[in-house]
Short mmCIF file of C-alpha atoms in Angstrom, two decimals:
data_model
loop_
_atom_site.label_atom_id
_atom_site.label_comp_id
_atom_site.label_asym_id
_atom_site.label_seq_id
_atom_site.Cartn_x
_atom_site.Cartn_y
_atom_site.Cartn_z
CA UNK A 6 56.02 -37.53 -246.47
CA UNK A 7 53.44 -40.01 -245.87
CA UNK A 8 54.38 -43.21 -243.97
CA UNK A 9 54.66 -46.29 -245.99
CA UNK A 10 52.43 -49.45 -245.14
CA UNK A 11 52.79 -53.09 -245.59
CA UNK A 12 50.34 -55.87 -246.29
CA UNK A 13 50.88 -59.37 -244.92
CA UNK A 14 48.82 -62.59 -245.10
CA UNK A 15 49.66 -64.91 -242.09
CA UNK A 16 47.67 -67.83 -243.44
CA UNK A 17 47.16 -67.98 -247.23
CA UNK A 18 43.93 -69.39 -248.47
CA UNK A 19 44.10 -72.46 -250.90
CA UNK A 20 40.54 -72.25 -252.24
CA UNK A 21 40.31 -72.15 -256.17
CA UNK A 22 39.52 -68.65 -257.39
CA UNK A 23 38.24 -69.96 -260.71
CA UNK A 24 35.62 -72.01 -259.02
CA UNK A 25 34.20 -69.00 -256.96
CA UNK A 26 30.97 -67.28 -258.15
CA UNK A 27 31.44 -63.65 -259.45
CA UNK A 28 30.58 -60.95 -257.00
CA UNK A 29 30.57 -57.00 -257.06
CA UNK A 30 34.07 -56.41 -255.91
CA UNK A 31 35.62 -59.84 -256.73
CA UNK A 32 34.08 -63.28 -256.08
CA UNK A 33 32.13 -65.06 -253.55
CA UNK A 34 33.64 -68.19 -251.76
CA UNK A 35 31.22 -70.89 -251.11
CA UNK A 36 33.47 -72.66 -248.62
CA UNK A 37 33.84 -69.74 -246.33
CA UNK A 38 30.62 -67.92 -247.29
CA UNK A 39 32.55 -64.57 -247.69
CA UNK A 40 33.20 -62.22 -250.48
CA UNK A 41 36.84 -62.25 -251.73
CA UNK A 42 38.02 -58.77 -253.07
CA UNK A 43 40.21 -58.70 -256.05
CA UNK A 44 43.14 -56.25 -255.22
CA UNK A 45 45.42 -57.44 -257.99
CA UNK A 46 44.59 -54.53 -260.28
CA UNK A 47 44.92 -51.77 -257.53
CA UNK A 48 47.87 -49.50 -257.30
CA UNK A 49 49.58 -48.58 -254.05
CA UNK A 50 47.46 -45.47 -253.49
CA UNK A 51 44.29 -47.45 -253.94
CA UNK A 52 45.39 -50.10 -251.60
CA UNK A 53 46.27 -47.73 -248.89
CA UNK A 54 43.02 -45.75 -249.41
CA UNK A 55 40.89 -49.01 -249.14
CA UNK A 56 42.45 -50.16 -245.87
CA UNK A 57 42.51 -46.70 -244.24
CA UNK A 58 38.80 -46.52 -244.08
CA UNK A 59 37.60 -46.72 -240.53
CA UNK A 60 34.75 -49.13 -241.51
CA UNK A 61 37.28 -51.67 -243.05
CA UNK A 62 37.48 -54.75 -240.83
CA UNK A 63 38.85 -58.17 -241.68
CA UNK A 64 38.83 -58.66 -245.36
CA UNK A 65 39.35 -61.71 -247.56
CA UNK A 66 41.38 -60.71 -250.73
CA UNK A 67 43.20 -61.77 -253.89
CA UNK A 68 46.62 -60.06 -254.13
CA UNK A 69 49.84 -60.08 -256.31
CA UNK A 70 52.98 -61.51 -254.64
CA UNK A 71 54.57 -57.90 -255.37
CA UNK A 72 51.84 -56.31 -253.32
CA UNK A 73 52.68 -58.08 -250.18
CA UNK A 74 55.47 -57.62 -247.51
CA UNK A 75 56.79 -54.40 -249.26
CA UNK A 76 56.33 -50.69 -248.59
CA UNK A 77 53.30 -49.39 -250.27
CA UNK A 78 54.24 -45.61 -250.82
CA UNK A 79 51.78 -43.06 -251.82
CA UNK A 80 53.30 -40.42 -253.96
CA UNK A 81 52.57 -36.75 -252.87
CA UNK A 82 49.91 -34.91 -254.77
CA UNK A 83 51.14 -32.36 -257.22
CA UNK A 84 49.98 -28.89 -256.93
CA UNK A 85 47.49 -28.06 -259.60
CA UNK A 86 49.07 -24.85 -260.95
CA UNK A 87 52.48 -26.23 -261.12
CA UNK A 88 51.77 -27.95 -264.63
CA UNK A 89 50.62 -24.61 -266.12
CA UNK A 90 53.71 -22.95 -264.69
CA UNK A 91 56.12 -25.43 -266.47
CA UNK A 92 53.88 -25.38 -269.55
CA UNK A 93 53.73 -21.50 -269.98
CA UNK A 94 55.97 -19.50 -267.77
CA UNK A 95 58.97 -21.98 -267.94
CA UNK A 96 59.13 -22.06 -271.89
CA UNK A 97 58.62 -18.24 -271.92
CA UNK A 98 61.60 -17.76 -269.49
CA UNK A 99 63.65 -20.15 -271.48
CA UNK A 100 63.03 -18.28 -274.83
CA UNK A 101 63.69 -14.85 -273.25
CA UNK A 102 66.81 -16.27 -271.89
CA UNK A 103 67.91 -17.47 -275.32
CA UNK A 104 67.06 -14.31 -277.03
CA UNK A 105 69.00 -12.32 -274.50
CA UNK A 106 72.11 -14.39 -275.07
CA UNK A 107 71.42 -14.51 -278.80
CA UNK A 108 72.03 -18.16 -278.81
CA UNK A 109 70.42 -20.33 -281.65
CA UNK A 110 68.66 -23.59 -280.76
CA UNK A 111 65.59 -25.30 -279.74
CA UNK A 112 65.05 -26.94 -276.35
CA UNK A 113 64.22 -30.58 -276.12
CA UNK A 114 61.35 -31.52 -273.91
CA UNK A 115 61.57 -34.91 -272.30
CA UNK A 116 58.44 -36.38 -271.06
CA UNK A 117 58.62 -37.65 -267.42
CA UNK A 118 56.85 -40.94 -266.91
CA UNK A 119 54.55 -41.19 -263.94
CA UNK A 120 55.52 -44.46 -262.15
CA UNK A 121 53.04 -44.27 -259.40
CA UNK A 122 50.76 -46.78 -261.24
CA UNK A 123 52.95 -49.14 -262.87
CA UNK A 124 51.51 -52.56 -262.34
CA UNK A 125 53.44 -55.75 -262.57
CA UNK A 126 51.43 -58.96 -263.29
CA UNK A 127 53.09 -61.98 -261.69
CA UNK A 128 52.31 -65.65 -262.59
CA UNK A 129 50.80 -66.51 -259.32
CA UNK A 130 48.55 -64.62 -257.03
CA UNK A 131 47.71 -65.17 -253.38
CA UNK A 132 44.32 -65.51 -251.71
CA UNK A 133 43.87 -64.71 -247.98
CA UNK A 134 42.47 -62.72 -245.19
CA UNK A 135 44.14 -59.27 -244.35
CA UNK A 136 43.45 -58.38 -240.77
CA UNK A 137 43.43 -54.65 -239.81
CA UNK A 138 46.64 -55.28 -237.57
CA UNK A 139 48.44 -56.50 -240.72
CA UNK A 140 48.54 -53.08 -241.98
CA UNK A 141 51.51 -51.86 -240.19
CA UNK A 142 53.38 -48.37 -240.49
CA UNK A 143 56.94 -48.86 -241.02
CA UNK A 144 58.11 -46.84 -238.01
CA UNK A 145 59.88 -49.49 -236.14
CA UNK A 146 61.94 -52.65 -236.71
CA UNK A 147 59.50 -55.42 -238.11
CA UNK A 148 59.10 -58.52 -236.14
CA UNK A 149 60.99 -61.55 -237.54
CA UNK A 150 58.71 -63.79 -239.78
CA UNK A 151 59.55 -67.40 -239.90
CA UNK A 152 59.06 -68.77 -243.45
CA UNK A 153 59.10 -72.39 -244.61
CA UNK A 154 58.02 -74.68 -247.38
CA UNK A 155 54.38 -75.36 -247.88
CA UNK A 156 53.60 -79.14 -247.94
CA UNK A 157 50.70 -80.15 -250.05
CA UNK A 158 48.97 -83.48 -249.05
CA UNK A 159 46.75 -85.50 -251.43
CA UNK A 160 44.16 -87.94 -249.92
CA UNK A 161 44.83 -91.66 -250.73
CA UNK A 162 41.87 -93.48 -251.94
CA UNK A 163 41.66 -97.19 -250.88
CA UNK A 164 39.23 -99.32 -252.98
CA UNK A 165 38.18 -102.58 -251.54
CA UNK A 166 35.66 -105.53 -252.16
CA UNK A 167 34.10 -107.74 -249.62
CA UNK A 168 33.39 -111.47 -250.67
CA UNK A 169 32.35 -114.66 -248.95
CA UNK A 170 34.18 -117.98 -248.98
CA UNK A 171 32.87 -118.67 -252.46
CA UNK A 172 34.15 -115.49 -253.92
CA UNK A 173 30.75 -113.96 -254.17
CA UNK A 174 30.19 -110.40 -253.22
CA UNK A 175 28.69 -109.50 -249.88
CA UNK A 176 26.29 -106.65 -250.38
CA UNK A 177 25.70 -103.88 -247.80
CA UNK A 178 28.58 -104.91 -245.50
CA UNK A 179 29.65 -102.50 -242.82
CA UNK A 180 33.25 -101.24 -242.78
CA UNK A 181 34.43 -99.42 -239.66
CA UNK A 182 37.73 -97.44 -239.87
CA UNK A 183 38.92 -97.35 -236.21
CA UNK A 184 41.77 -94.91 -237.22
CA UNK A 185 39.48 -92.24 -238.41
CA UNK A 186 36.34 -93.35 -236.36
CA UNK A 187 34.37 -93.61 -239.65
CA UNK A 188 31.75 -96.08 -240.76
CA UNK A 189 31.17 -97.11 -244.37
CA UNK A 190 28.60 -99.33 -246.20
CA UNK A 191 29.53 -101.45 -249.24
CA UNK A 192 27.32 -101.30 -252.29
CA UNK A 193 25.40 -104.22 -253.84
CA UNK A 194 28.66 -105.62 -255.45
CA UNK A 195 30.59 -105.51 -252.27
CA UNK A 196 32.58 -102.55 -253.09
CA UNK A 197 33.65 -99.69 -250.92
CA UNK A 198 36.03 -96.60 -251.11
CA UNK A 199 38.01 -95.23 -248.23
CA UNK A 200 39.81 -91.95 -248.30
CA UNK A 201 42.57 -91.03 -245.87
CA UNK A 202 45.39 -88.41 -245.52
CA UNK A 203 47.70 -90.70 -243.54
CA UNK A 204 50.23 -92.55 -245.78
CA UNK A 205 52.19 -94.45 -243.12
CA UNK A 206 49.85 -95.28 -240.17
CA UNK A 207 48.22 -98.46 -240.16
CA UNK A 208 44.45 -98.38 -240.43
CA UNK A 209 42.29 -100.96 -238.41
CA UNK A 210 39.13 -102.01 -240.34
CA UNK A 211 36.35 -103.93 -238.68
CA UNK A 212 34.14 -105.70 -241.34
CA UNK A 213 30.71 -107.14 -240.46
CA UNK A 214 27.62 -108.36 -242.22
CA UNK A 215 24.49 -110.31 -241.36
CA UNK A 216 25.21 -114.02 -241.20
CA UNK A 217 29.01 -113.73 -241.36
CA UNK A 218 31.66 -113.44 -238.64
CA UNK A 219 33.19 -110.13 -237.87
CA UNK A 220 36.71 -109.78 -239.36
CA UNK A 221 39.47 -107.34 -238.29
CA UNK A 222 42.35 -106.55 -240.55
CA UNK A 223 45.09 -103.96 -240.51
CA UNK A 224 45.61 -102.05 -243.76
CA UNK A 225 48.53 -99.83 -244.88
CA UNK A 226 47.12 -97.11 -247.07
CA UNK A 227 50.47 -96.75 -249.12
CA UNK A 228 50.12 -100.33 -250.16
CA UNK A 229 46.71 -100.30 -251.37
CA UNK A 230 46.74 -96.98 -253.08
CA UNK A 231 46.86 -98.75 -256.69
CA UNK A 232 45.90 -102.43 -255.89
CA UNK A 233 42.33 -103.33 -254.76
CA UNK A 234 41.80 -104.52 -251.26
CA UNK A 235 39.92 -107.85 -250.88
CA UNK A 236 38.32 -108.97 -247.76
CA UNK A 237 36.82 -112.40 -247.28
CA UNK A 238 34.07 -113.00 -244.63
CA UNK A 239 33.49 -116.34 -243.27
CA UNK A 240 29.99 -117.67 -242.69
CA UNK A 241 28.52 -118.44 -239.31
CA UNK A 242 28.60 -122.18 -238.55
CA UNK A 243 24.87 -123.86 -238.37
CA UNK A 244 23.62 -124.36 -234.83
CA UNK A 245 23.63 -128.11 -233.49
CA UNK A 246 20.28 -129.50 -232.52
CA UNK A 247 20.02 -130.57 -228.72
CA UNK A 248 17.29 -133.23 -227.85
CA UNK A 249 16.44 -133.69 -224.19
CA UNK A 250 14.75 -136.95 -223.10
CA UNK A 251 13.70 -137.98 -219.53
CA UNK A 252 12.42 -140.98 -217.60
CA UNK A 253 10.36 -140.53 -214.34
CA UNK A 254 8.62 -142.71 -211.72
CA UNK A 255 6.26 -142.08 -208.78
CA UNK A 256 7.13 -143.24 -205.27
CA UNK A 257 5.32 -142.11 -202.04
CA UNK A 258 4.01 -138.99 -203.79
CA UNK A 259 7.42 -137.73 -204.82
CA UNK A 260 8.61 -137.31 -208.47
CA UNK A 261 11.94 -138.78 -209.21
CA UNK A 262 13.49 -138.38 -212.56
CA UNK A 263 16.60 -138.82 -214.62
CA UNK A 264 17.58 -136.41 -217.27
CA UNK A 265 20.13 -136.95 -220.04
CA UNK A 266 21.34 -135.12 -223.03
CA UNK A 267 21.43 -136.76 -226.39
CA UNK A 268 23.09 -135.01 -229.24
CA UNK A 269 22.66 -135.80 -232.80
CA UNK A 270 23.66 -134.24 -236.20
CA UNK A 271 21.09 -131.75 -237.28
CA UNK A 272 20.20 -131.21 -240.82
CA UNK A 273 20.46 -127.73 -242.22
CA UNK A 274 17.08 -126.03 -242.05
CA UNK A 275 15.56 -125.11 -245.27
CA UNK A 276 15.47 -121.31 -245.29
CA UNK A 277 13.51 -119.45 -248.10
CA UNK A 278 15.78 -117.48 -250.24
CA UNK A 279 16.19 -113.82 -249.04
CA UNK A 280 14.58 -111.08 -251.19
CA UNK A 281 16.40 -107.95 -252.06
CA UNK A 282 15.19 -104.74 -250.30
CA UNK A 283 16.54 -101.12 -250.65
CA UNK A 284 16.18 -98.21 -248.22
CA UNK A 285 16.48 -94.50 -248.81
CA UNK A 286 17.61 -91.91 -247.91
CA UNK A 287 20.57 -93.73 -246.63
CA UNK A 288 22.00 -92.18 -244.43
CA UNK A 289 18.95 -90.99 -242.75
CA UNK A 290 18.44 -88.70 -239.59
CA UNK A 291 17.20 -90.58 -236.50
CA UNK A 292 13.43 -90.10 -235.95
CA UNK A 293 12.73 -89.25 -239.52
CA UNK A 294 10.67 -91.22 -242.11
CA UNK A 295 12.35 -94.05 -244.13
CA UNK A 296 11.16 -95.44 -247.59
CA UNK A 297 11.53 -99.18 -248.26
CA UNK A 298 11.36 -100.60 -251.87
CA UNK A 299 11.12 -104.37 -252.63
CA UNK A 300 10.11 -106.79 -255.22
CA UNK A 301 6.78 -108.67 -255.03
CA UNK A 302 6.46 -110.27 -251.57
CA UNK A 303 4.08 -112.93 -250.20
CA UNK A 304 1.16 -111.24 -248.56
CA UNK A 305 0.88 -111.46 -244.73
CA UNK A 306 2.37 -110.23 -241.40
CA UNK A 307 5.96 -109.24 -241.07
CA UNK A 308 8.25 -108.60 -238.34
CA UNK A 309 10.28 -105.30 -238.57
CA UNK A 310 13.37 -105.21 -236.66
CA UNK A 311 16.02 -102.43 -236.28
CA UNK A 312 19.35 -104.19 -234.91
CA UNK A 313 22.62 -102.31 -234.14
CA UNK A 314 25.77 -103.84 -235.23
CA UNK A 315 26.47 -104.88 -231.85
CA UNK A 316 23.39 -107.19 -232.14
CA UNK A 317 21.05 -105.16 -230.00
CA UNK A 318 17.42 -104.97 -231.19
CA UNK A 319 16.45 -101.22 -230.72
CA UNK A 320 13.05 -101.37 -232.26
CA UNK A 321 10.59 -104.19 -233.23
CA UNK A 322 7.06 -104.06 -234.63
CA UNK A 323 4.62 -106.03 -236.66
CA UNK A 324 3.22 -104.88 -240.06
CA UNK A 325 0.97 -106.20 -242.88
CA UNK A 326 2.21 -106.14 -246.33
CA UNK A 327 -0.18 -106.51 -249.40
CA UNK A 328 0.87 -108.77 -252.30
CA UNK A 329 0.83 -105.83 -254.80
CA UNK A 330 2.84 -103.50 -252.34
CA UNK A 331 6.12 -102.34 -253.79
CA UNK A 332 7.01 -99.38 -251.46
CA UNK A 333 6.35 -98.69 -247.71
CA UNK A 334 7.26 -95.99 -245.16
CA UNK A 335 8.63 -96.56 -241.72
CA UNK A 336 9.61 -94.30 -238.90
CA UNK A 337 13.18 -94.41 -237.84
CA UNK A 338 13.61 -94.91 -234.08
CA UNK A 339 15.23 -91.97 -232.14
CA UNK A 340 18.36 -93.77 -231.36
CA UNK A 341 22.23 -92.94 -231.32
CA UNK A 342 24.02 -92.44 -234.64
CA UNK A 343 25.78 -95.39 -236.09
CA UNK A 344 25.12 -98.34 -238.45
CA UNK A 345 21.97 -100.65 -238.03
CA UNK A 346 20.39 -103.53 -239.92
CA UNK A 347 16.81 -103.53 -240.95
CA UNK A 348 15.22 -106.95 -241.05
CA UNK A 349 11.85 -107.93 -242.64
CA UNK A 350 10.76 -111.44 -241.56
CA UNK A 351 7.59 -113.19 -242.84
CA UNK A 352 6.01 -114.47 -239.68
CA UNK A 353 4.41 -117.50 -241.68
CA UNK A 354 7.42 -118.72 -243.81
CA UNK A 355 10.31 -117.26 -241.97
CA UNK A 356 11.64 -115.55 -245.26
CA UNK A 357 13.95 -112.84 -244.06
CA UNK A 358 15.17 -109.69 -246.09
CA UNK A 359 17.73 -107.19 -244.70
CA UNK A 360 19.43 -103.92 -245.50
CA UNK A 361 22.13 -101.95 -243.84
CA UNK A 362 21.24 -98.41 -242.66
CA UNK A 363 23.36 -95.65 -241.40
CA UNK A 364 21.71 -93.17 -238.99
CA UNK A 365 22.89 -89.59 -238.43
#
């Protein structure tokens, strides 16, 4: 009598079978880059024959619950001539026996159902990898298996908006999640989306933008899973003007002077309105080419600066922009990955344009 086998899947796979592409023996999983064999229509004999092949290694498959953690019993093969014996010899023997006893009657033949390939289709099926060691002959007591409930977690989406003191959106502001060590960039409307699997842990967000003070806030994901998070940034105060005056006299060849500081209220400098520029691709690989698109700009020389979020200038160069230009290409400096700000400053008028950039 053949020894029964058992199939077990230590770690079931949670990929969606319907989203996989069709393959020869089942489907192909794009996440694992492996072929998943469909075993749900195989009988016990076909399963044992498949996994008894010497060439069979670790296999990803789709199984019915009834095919796992039970004995896979292969019924013994019938002797070919035994069917003919029962179809010819046995009825002849029966007729001769009836004739000898002179008993009238007709024997009733009851068909015997072959249950070796009875398939039960359950409501749910299991995907997973079956290792060769998982096919165990039941010749000793099986090892205890610890079973428990499966906890399915769903990511929480935190949607926020960054505004200034007037309630106006702050475009392309940087949002750094210290909990997951992740850096995000807001869109032109100051909106951003943060996903997290943690429901109870506080997230520390560090928000920064050019011309605004850095803001650090603590966020509870469970609180803002339905409500929008509003973050207000305060603008940097204007610098006070310092005027130095001095008086000096000459005596015996020595210069003697007195220096005093005089402070006065300075008027806010008139800075031309900043123009909107866009960069793509964003994020971009360090050392690769970057495309900048902009509206009509005044012709002249411009200073190009790549500045980190910490305020360090990592690259600076001078370029000429024609009045009819709308696109330009720049080489991204080979620096560490992270968030950076790209500045375009007109050297004649001081007009400044900026865009936030993510380097990978």
